[in-house]
Coordinates of C-alpha atoms in Angstrom, one line a residue:
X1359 CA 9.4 25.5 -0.8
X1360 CA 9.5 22.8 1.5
X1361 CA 6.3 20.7 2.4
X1362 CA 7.7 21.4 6.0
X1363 CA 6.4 25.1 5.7
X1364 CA 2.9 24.6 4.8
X1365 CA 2.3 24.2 8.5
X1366 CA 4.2 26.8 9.5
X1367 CA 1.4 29.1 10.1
X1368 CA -1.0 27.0 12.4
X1369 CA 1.9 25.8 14.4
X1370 CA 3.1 29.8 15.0
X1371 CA -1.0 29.8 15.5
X1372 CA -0.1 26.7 18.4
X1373 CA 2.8 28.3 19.6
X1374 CA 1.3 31.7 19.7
X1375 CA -2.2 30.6 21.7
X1376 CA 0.2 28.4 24.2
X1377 CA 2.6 30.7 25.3
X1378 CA 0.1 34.2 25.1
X1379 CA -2.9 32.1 26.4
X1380 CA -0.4 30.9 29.4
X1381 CA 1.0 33.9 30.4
X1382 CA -2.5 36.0 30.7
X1383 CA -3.8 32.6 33.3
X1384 CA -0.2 33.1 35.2
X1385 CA 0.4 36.8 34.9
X1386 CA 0.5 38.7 38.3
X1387 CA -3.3 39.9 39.3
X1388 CA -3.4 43.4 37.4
X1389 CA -5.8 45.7 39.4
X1390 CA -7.7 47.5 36.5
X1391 CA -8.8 44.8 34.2
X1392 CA -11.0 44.9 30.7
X1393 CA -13.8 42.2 32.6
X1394 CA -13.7 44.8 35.2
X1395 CA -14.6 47.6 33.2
X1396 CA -16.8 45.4 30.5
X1397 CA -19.0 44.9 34.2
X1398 CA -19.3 48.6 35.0
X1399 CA -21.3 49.8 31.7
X1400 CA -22.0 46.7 29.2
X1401 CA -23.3 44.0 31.4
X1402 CA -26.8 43.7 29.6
X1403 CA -25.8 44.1 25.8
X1404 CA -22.3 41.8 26.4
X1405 CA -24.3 39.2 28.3
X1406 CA -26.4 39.0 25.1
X1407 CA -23.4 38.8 22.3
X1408 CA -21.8 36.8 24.6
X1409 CA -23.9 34.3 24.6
X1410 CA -24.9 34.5 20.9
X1411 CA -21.1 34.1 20.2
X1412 CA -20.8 31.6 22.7
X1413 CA -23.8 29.4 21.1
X1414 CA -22.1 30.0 17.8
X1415 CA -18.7 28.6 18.4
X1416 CA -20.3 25.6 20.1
X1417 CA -22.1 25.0 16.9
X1418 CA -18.7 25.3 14.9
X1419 CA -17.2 23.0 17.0
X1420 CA -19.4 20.5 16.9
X1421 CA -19.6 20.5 13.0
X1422 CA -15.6 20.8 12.8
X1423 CA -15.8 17.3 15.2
X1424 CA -18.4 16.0 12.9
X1425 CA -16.2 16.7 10.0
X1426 CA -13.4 15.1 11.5
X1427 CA -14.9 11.7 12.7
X1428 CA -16.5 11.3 9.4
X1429 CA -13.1 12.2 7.5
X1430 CA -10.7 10.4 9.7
X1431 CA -12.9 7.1 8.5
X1432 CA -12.7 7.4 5.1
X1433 CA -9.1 8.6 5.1
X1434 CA -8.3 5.1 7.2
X1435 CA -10.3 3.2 4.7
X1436 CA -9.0 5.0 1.8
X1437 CA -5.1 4.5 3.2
X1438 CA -5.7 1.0 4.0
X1439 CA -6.9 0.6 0.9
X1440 CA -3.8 1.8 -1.4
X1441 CA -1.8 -0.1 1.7
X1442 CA -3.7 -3.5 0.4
X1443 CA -3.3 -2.7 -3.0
X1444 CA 0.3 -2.4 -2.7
X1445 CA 0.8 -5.2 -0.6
X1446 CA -1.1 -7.4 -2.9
X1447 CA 1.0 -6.2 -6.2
X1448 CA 4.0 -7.4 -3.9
X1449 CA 2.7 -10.9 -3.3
X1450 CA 1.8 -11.2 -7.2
X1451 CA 5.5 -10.6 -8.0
X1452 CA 6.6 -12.4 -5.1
X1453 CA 4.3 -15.6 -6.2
X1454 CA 5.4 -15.3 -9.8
X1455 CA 9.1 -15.3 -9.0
X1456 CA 8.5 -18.7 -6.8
X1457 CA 6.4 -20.0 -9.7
X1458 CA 9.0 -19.3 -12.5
X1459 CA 11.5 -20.7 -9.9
X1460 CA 9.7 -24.0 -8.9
X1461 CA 9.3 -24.8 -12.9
X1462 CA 13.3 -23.8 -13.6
X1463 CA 14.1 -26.4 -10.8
X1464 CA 11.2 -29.3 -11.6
X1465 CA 13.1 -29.0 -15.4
X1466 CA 15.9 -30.4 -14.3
X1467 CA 14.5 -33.4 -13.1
X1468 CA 12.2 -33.9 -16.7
X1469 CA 13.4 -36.4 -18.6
X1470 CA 12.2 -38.1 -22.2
X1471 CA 12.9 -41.8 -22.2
X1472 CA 17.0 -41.6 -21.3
X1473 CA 16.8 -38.1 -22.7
X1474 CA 17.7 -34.7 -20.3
X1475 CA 18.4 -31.1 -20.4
X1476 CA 22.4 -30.8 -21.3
X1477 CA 24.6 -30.6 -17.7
X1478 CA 25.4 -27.3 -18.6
X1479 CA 21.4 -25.8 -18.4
X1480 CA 21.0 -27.7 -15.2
X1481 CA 23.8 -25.6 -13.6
X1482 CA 22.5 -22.3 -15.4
X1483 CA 19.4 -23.0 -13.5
X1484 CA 20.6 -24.0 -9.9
X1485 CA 22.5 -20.6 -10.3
X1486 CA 19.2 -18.0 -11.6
X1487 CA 16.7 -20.5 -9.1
X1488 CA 19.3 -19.3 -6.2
X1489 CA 18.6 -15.0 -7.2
X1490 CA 14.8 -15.8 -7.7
X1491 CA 14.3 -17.3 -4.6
X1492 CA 16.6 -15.0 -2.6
X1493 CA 14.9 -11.9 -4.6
X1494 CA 11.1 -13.4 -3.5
X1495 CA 12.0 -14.3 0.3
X1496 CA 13.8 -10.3 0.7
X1497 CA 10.6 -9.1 -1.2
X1498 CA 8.0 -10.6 1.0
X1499 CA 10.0 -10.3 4.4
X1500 CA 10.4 -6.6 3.7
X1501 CA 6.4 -6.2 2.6
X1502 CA 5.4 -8.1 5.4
X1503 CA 7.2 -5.7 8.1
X1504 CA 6.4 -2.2 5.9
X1505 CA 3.1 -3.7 6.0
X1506 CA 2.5 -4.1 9.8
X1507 CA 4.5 -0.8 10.6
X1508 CA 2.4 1.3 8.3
X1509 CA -1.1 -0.4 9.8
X1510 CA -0.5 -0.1 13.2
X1511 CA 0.7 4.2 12.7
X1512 CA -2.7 4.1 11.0
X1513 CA -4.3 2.3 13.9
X1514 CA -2.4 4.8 16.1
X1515 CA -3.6 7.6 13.8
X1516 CA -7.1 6.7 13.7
X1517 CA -7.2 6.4 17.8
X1518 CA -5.7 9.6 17.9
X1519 CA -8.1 11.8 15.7
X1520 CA -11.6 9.8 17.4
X1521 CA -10.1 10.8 20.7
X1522 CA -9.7 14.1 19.3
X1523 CA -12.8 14.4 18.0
X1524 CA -14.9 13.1 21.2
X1525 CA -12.6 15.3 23.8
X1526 CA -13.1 18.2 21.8
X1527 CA -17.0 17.8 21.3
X1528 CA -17.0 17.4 24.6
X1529 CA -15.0 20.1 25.9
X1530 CA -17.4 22.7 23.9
X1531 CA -20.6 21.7 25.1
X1532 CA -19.5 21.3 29.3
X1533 CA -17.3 24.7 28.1
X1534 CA -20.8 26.6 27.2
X1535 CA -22.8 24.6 29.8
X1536 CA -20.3 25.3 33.0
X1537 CA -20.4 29.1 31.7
X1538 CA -23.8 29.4 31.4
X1539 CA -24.8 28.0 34.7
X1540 CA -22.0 30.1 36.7
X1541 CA -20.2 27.0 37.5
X1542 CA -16.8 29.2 38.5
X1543 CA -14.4 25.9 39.4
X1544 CA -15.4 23.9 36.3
X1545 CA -15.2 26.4 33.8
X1546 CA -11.8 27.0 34.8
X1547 CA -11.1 23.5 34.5
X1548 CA -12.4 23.1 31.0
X1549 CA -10.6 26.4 30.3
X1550 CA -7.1 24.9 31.8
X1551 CA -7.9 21.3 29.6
X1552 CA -9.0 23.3 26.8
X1553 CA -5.9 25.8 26.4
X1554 CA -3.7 22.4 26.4
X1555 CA -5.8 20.6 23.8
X1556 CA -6.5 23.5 21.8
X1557 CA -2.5 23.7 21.4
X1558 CA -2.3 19.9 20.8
X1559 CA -5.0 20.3 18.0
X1560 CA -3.1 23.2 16.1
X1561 CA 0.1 21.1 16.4
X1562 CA -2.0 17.7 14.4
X1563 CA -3.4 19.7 12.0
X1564 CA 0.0 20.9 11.0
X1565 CA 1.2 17.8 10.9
X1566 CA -1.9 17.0 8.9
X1567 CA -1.4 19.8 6.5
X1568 CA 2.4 18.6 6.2
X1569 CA 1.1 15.0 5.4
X1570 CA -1.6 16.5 2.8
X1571 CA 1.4 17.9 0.5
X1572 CA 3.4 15.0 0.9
X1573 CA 0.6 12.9 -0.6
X1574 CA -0.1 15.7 -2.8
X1575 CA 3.6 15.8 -4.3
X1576 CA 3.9 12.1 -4.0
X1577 CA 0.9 11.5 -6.5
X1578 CA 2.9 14.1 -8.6
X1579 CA 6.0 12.5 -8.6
X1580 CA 4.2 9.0 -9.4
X1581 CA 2.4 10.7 -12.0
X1582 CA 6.0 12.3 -13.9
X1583 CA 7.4 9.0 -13.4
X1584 CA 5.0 7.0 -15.5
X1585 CA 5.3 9.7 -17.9
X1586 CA 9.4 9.5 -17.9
X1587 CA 10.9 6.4 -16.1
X1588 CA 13.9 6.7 -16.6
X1589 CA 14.3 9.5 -14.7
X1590 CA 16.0 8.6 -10.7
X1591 CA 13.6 10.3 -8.4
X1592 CA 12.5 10.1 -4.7
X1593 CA 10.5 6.9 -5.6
X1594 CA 13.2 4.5 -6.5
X1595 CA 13.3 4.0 -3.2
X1596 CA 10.1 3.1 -1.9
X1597 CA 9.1 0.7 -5.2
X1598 CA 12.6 0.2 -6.7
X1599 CA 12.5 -1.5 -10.0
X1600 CA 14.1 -5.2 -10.4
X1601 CA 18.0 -4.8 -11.8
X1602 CA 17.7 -5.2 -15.7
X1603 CA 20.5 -7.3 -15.9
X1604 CA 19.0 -9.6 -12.9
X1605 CA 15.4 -10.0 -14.9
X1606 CA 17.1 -10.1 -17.9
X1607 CA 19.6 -13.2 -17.1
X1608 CA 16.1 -14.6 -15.5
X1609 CA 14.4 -14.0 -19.2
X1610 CA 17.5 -15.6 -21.4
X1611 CA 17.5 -19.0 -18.8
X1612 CA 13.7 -19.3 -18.4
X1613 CA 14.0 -19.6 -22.4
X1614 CA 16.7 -21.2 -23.0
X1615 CA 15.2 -24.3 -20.9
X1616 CA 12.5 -23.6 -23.0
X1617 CA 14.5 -24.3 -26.1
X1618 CA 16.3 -27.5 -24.4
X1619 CA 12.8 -28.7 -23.1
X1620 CA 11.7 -28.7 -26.7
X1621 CA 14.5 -30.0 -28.0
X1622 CA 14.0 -32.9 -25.1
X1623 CA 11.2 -33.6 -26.6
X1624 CA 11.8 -33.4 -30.3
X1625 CA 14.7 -35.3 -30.1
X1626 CA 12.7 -38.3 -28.9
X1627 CA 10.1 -38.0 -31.4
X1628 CA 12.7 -37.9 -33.9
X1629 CA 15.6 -40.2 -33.3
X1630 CA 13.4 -43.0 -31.4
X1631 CA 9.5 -42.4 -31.8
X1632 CA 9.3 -42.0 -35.5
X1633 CA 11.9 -44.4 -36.4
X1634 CA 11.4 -48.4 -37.1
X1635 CA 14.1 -50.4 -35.2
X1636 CA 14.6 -53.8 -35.1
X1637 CA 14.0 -56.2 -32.3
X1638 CA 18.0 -56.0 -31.1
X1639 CA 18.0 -52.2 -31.2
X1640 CA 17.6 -53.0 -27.2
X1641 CA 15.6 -50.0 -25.4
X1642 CA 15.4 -48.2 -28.6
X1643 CA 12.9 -50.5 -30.0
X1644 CA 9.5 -50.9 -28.4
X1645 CA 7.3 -52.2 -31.5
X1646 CA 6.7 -48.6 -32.5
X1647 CA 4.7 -48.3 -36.0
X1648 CA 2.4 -46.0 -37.8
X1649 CA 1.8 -42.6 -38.2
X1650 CA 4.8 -40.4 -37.3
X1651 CA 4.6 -38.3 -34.7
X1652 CA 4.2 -34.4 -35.4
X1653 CA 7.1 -32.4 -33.3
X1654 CA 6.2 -29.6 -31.1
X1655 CA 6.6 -26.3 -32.0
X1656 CA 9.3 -24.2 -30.3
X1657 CA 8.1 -21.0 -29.5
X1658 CA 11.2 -19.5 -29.6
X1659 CA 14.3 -19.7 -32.1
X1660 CA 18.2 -20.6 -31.0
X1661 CA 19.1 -16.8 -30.8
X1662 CA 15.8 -16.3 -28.2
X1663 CA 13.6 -14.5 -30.8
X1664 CA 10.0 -15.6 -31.1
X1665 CA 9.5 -18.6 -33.6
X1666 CA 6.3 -19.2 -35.7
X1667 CA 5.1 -22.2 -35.9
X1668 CA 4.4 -24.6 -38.8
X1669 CA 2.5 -26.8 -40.6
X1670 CA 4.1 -30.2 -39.4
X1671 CA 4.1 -28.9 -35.6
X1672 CA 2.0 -28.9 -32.5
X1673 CA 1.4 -26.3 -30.3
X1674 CA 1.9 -26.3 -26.2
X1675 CA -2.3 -26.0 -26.3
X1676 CA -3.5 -28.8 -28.2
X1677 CA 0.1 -31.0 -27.9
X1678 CA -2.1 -33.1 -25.5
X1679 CA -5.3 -34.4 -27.9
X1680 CA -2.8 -34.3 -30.7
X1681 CA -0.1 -37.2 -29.4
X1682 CA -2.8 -39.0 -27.8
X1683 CA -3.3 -40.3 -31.4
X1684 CA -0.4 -42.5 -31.4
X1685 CA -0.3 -44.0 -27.6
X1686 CA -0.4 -47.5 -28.1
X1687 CA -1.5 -50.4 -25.8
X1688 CA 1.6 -51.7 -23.9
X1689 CA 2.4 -55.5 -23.5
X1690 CA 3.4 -56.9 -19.9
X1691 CA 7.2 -56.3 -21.8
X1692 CA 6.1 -53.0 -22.0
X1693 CA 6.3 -52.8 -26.0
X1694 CA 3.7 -52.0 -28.1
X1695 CA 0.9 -54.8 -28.7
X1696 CA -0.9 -52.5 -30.9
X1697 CA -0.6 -49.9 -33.6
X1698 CA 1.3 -46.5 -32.0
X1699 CA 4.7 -44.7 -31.9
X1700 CA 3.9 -43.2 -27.7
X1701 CA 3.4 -45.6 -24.7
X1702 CA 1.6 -44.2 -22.4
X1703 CA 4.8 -43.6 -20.1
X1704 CA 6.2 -42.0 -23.0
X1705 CA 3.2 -39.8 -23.5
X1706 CA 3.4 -38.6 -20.0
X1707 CA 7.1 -38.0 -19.8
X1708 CA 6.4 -35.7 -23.2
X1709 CA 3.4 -33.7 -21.4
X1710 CA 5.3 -32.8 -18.6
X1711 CA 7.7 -31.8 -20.7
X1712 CA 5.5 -29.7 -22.6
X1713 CA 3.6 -28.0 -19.6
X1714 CA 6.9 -27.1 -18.0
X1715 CA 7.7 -25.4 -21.2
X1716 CA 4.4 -23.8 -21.3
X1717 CA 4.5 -22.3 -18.0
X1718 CA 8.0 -20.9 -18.2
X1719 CA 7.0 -19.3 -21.8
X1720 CA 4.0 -17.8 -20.1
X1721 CA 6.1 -16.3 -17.9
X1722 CA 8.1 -14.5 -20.4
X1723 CA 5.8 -11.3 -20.0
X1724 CA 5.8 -11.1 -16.5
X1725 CA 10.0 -11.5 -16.7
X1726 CA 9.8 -8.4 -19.0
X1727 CA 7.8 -6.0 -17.2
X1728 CA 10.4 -6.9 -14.1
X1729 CA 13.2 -5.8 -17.0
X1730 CA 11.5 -2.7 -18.3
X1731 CA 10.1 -1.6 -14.9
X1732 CA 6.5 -2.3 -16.2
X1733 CA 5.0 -3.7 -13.4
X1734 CA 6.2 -0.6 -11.1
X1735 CA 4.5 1.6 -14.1
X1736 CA 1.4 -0.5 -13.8
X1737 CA 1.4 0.2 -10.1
X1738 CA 2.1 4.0 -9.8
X1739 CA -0.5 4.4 -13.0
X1740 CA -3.4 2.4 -10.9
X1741 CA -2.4 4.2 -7.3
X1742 CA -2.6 7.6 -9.5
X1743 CA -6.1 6.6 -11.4
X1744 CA -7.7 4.8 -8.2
X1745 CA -6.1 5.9 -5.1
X1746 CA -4.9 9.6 -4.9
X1747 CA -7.8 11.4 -5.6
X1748 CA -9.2 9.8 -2.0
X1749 CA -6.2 10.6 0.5
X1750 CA -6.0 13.8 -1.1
X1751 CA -9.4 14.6 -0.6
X1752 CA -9.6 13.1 2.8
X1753 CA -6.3 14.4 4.2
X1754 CA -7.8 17.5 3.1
X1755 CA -10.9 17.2 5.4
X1756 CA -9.0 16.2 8.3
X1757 CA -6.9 19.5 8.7
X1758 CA -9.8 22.0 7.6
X1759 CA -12.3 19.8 10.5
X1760 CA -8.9 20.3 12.5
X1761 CA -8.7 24.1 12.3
X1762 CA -12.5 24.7 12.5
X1763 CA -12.4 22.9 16.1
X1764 CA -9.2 24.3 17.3
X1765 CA -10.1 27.8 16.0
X1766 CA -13.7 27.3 16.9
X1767 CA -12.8 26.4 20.7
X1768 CA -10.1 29.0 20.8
X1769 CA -12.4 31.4 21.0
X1770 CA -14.8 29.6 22.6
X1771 CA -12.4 29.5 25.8
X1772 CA -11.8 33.2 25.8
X1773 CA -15.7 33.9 25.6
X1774 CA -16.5 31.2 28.5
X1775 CA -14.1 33.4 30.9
X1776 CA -15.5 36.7 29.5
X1777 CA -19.1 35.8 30.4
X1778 CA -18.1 34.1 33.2
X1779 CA -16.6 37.0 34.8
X1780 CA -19.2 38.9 33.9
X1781 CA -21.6 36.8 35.5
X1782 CA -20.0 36.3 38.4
X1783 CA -20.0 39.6 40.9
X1784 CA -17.3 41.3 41.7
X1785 CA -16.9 40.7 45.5
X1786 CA -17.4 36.7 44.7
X1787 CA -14.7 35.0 47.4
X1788 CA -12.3 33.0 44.8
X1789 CA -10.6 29.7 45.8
X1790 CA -7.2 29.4 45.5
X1791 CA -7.5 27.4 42.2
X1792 CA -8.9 30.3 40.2
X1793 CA -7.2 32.9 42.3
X1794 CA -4.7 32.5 39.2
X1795 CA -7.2 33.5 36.5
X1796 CA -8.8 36.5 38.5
X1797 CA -8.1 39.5 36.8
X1798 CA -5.8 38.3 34.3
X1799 CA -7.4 38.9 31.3
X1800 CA -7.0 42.2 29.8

């Protein structure tokens, strides 16, 4: 069944009270009315219920508007909070993907004495840079505007249900007191503003009821999805997961320049740092001698697969204290007046090198979960664990405080006019305001 129809019996309740309520106040004067006859024989003893039932209603109101100031709080605050929490998941990916795209585009400026990345990985990168960056710009415009649209209906929500709650608590107590003290004009009034509000109310907590099932079958759907994601469901379009082929293509270039960035690197150690050239070798020769210099280890083989590393090689987390080791004191030539195989501008060519490479292998994870849909499973799993529970359980409160006041002050109305009327005598001269209510309730 449709989450539409869980409300359809308080807003037949709405419909019902508005139209049957309306047509007893605007119904032609009938001449032999129940108040009538309730004032001939059961003045006493109906006075008494009256005003037990009365006193009664008042006190369910009130709780009922209790109920729903409190709930309407923590059902903002709990919304809010799952709002943030998505929100925030969207900046983290949207952050990544500009990280992993700044360190694609700062490779293709890195260089290792007169040694870069091949032309061919500095146009694969332009070309996967261009996709990140679009992808990250369309994701945080379109966060940023779902983001301000959903806060201010919860704003407008929020207004709503206080006003709701302070109108109604109001309308029960000046409903009892105007009834009470015989007041004829202003318990009409409160009767007219109450039959209006009283419709309203059933109408919200329909709505409420509607919203209730739709978080309700939401959390469901969230909760099936984690358990099979490859199934196409309702939520692909509200947290679609990154194209595979798009992370993937991201994955294969962000190691690739891995690869090349290491190779940068170990081709300098190898064909100019660790070898002895003579004086007339030109730029080649800089004085270098002693110890050779260990290579770093690639983290990854030709074919993309994880590589492990060696004996002979350094790793991206100690490459730094390791080649330090072999920087050697530089001339006013720039050569070597001491023992080394690194000048220092060599050494910090190598490191920047080495932390682009880092960074761009520590995104490898991250470029995963965007392929397998991880980071949507992570999301859903955490809005399941942390955040359903509470709008379920605070939607909840909102429609049962909702039909407690509108029910309570539905027949809190009917029983203002019933012991109005039968406080008021018979032969009381009626204005021509409440000359529509006299003797229209049967």
């Amino acid at each position: 069944m449709s989450v539409e129809f869980t409300a359809a019996p308080l807003l037949f309740i709405g419909a019902l009270w508005f139209l049957g309520f309306g047509l007893c106040l605007f119904i032609t004067r009938l001449q032999h009315c129940c108040f009538q006859r309730l004032h001939h024989g059961f003045s006493q003893l109906f006075f008494a219920l009256a005003l037990i039932i009365l006193i009664l209603f008042a006190i369910a109101a009130i709780t009922g508007c209790i109920v729903l100031f409190i709930g309407q709080g923590k059902f903002h605050r709990s919304s809010a909070s799952t709002l943030d929490f998505v929100v925030e998941q969207a900046n983290i990916t949207v952050e990544e993907l500009r990280n992993v795209s700044k360190y694609l585009t700062a490779a293709k400026e890195i260089q290792v004495d007169q040694i870069f990345l091949p032309p061919n990985i500095q146009d694969n990168i332009k070309k996967v840079t261009s996709k990140i960056t679009a992808a990250a710009n369309t994701l945080d415009r379109e966060t940023e505007k779902n983001k301000d649209k959903i806060k201010h209906i919860l704003d407008l929500v929020r207004i709503a249900l206080i006003i709701i709650a302070a109108v109604m608590l109001l309308l029960a107590l000046l409903g009892v007191l105007f009834s009470v003290l015989g007041m004829q004009l202003l318990t009409y009034t409160v009767v007219l503003i109450g039959w209006i509000l009283i419709t309203i109310t059933f109408v919200i907590c329909g709505l409420f009821v509607i919203l209730h099932s739709v978080i309700g079958d939401t959390c469901v759907a969230m909760d099936e999805w984690v358990q099979n994601p490859t199934a196409h469901t309702a939520l692909d379009d509200i947290i679609p997961c990154v194209d595979r082929a798009t992370a993937e293509d991201t994955l294969n270039h962000s190691k690739d320049v891995t690869i090349q960035l290491v190779g940068v690197v170990n081709t300098f150690i190898t064909n100019i740092s660790n070898r002895n050239f003579p004086p007339n070798a030109g730029s080649l020769y800089y004085n270098q001698s002693g110890p050779l210099v260990p290579v770093l280890c690639n983290p990854y083989n030709s074919g993309r697969t994880d590589h492990n590393c060696t004996s002979g090689e350094v790793k991206f987390d100690n490459a730094a204290e390791e080649w330090r080791r072999y920087i050697c004191k530089v001339s006013e030539r720039g050569i070597c007046s001491t023992v080394g195989r690194l000048t220092p501008a060599h050494y910090v060519q190598m490191m920047s090198a080495v932390n682009l490479s880092y960074a761009l292998y520590h995104y490898g994870p991250f470029l995963v979960k965007l392929g397998d849909c991880a980071f949507v499973r992570d999301i859903f799993t955490a809005i399941i664990k942390y955040h359903c529970p509470g709008l379920r359980c605070y939607s909840k409160y909102i429609y049962i405080a909702l039909a407690l006041v509108s029910n309570a002050v539905m027949v809190s109305v009917i029983f203002w006019l019933f012991y109005k009327r039968e406080k008021t005598a018979l032969g009381v001269h009626q204005t021509p305001y409440t000359y529509i209510f006299s003797g229209s309730f049967c």
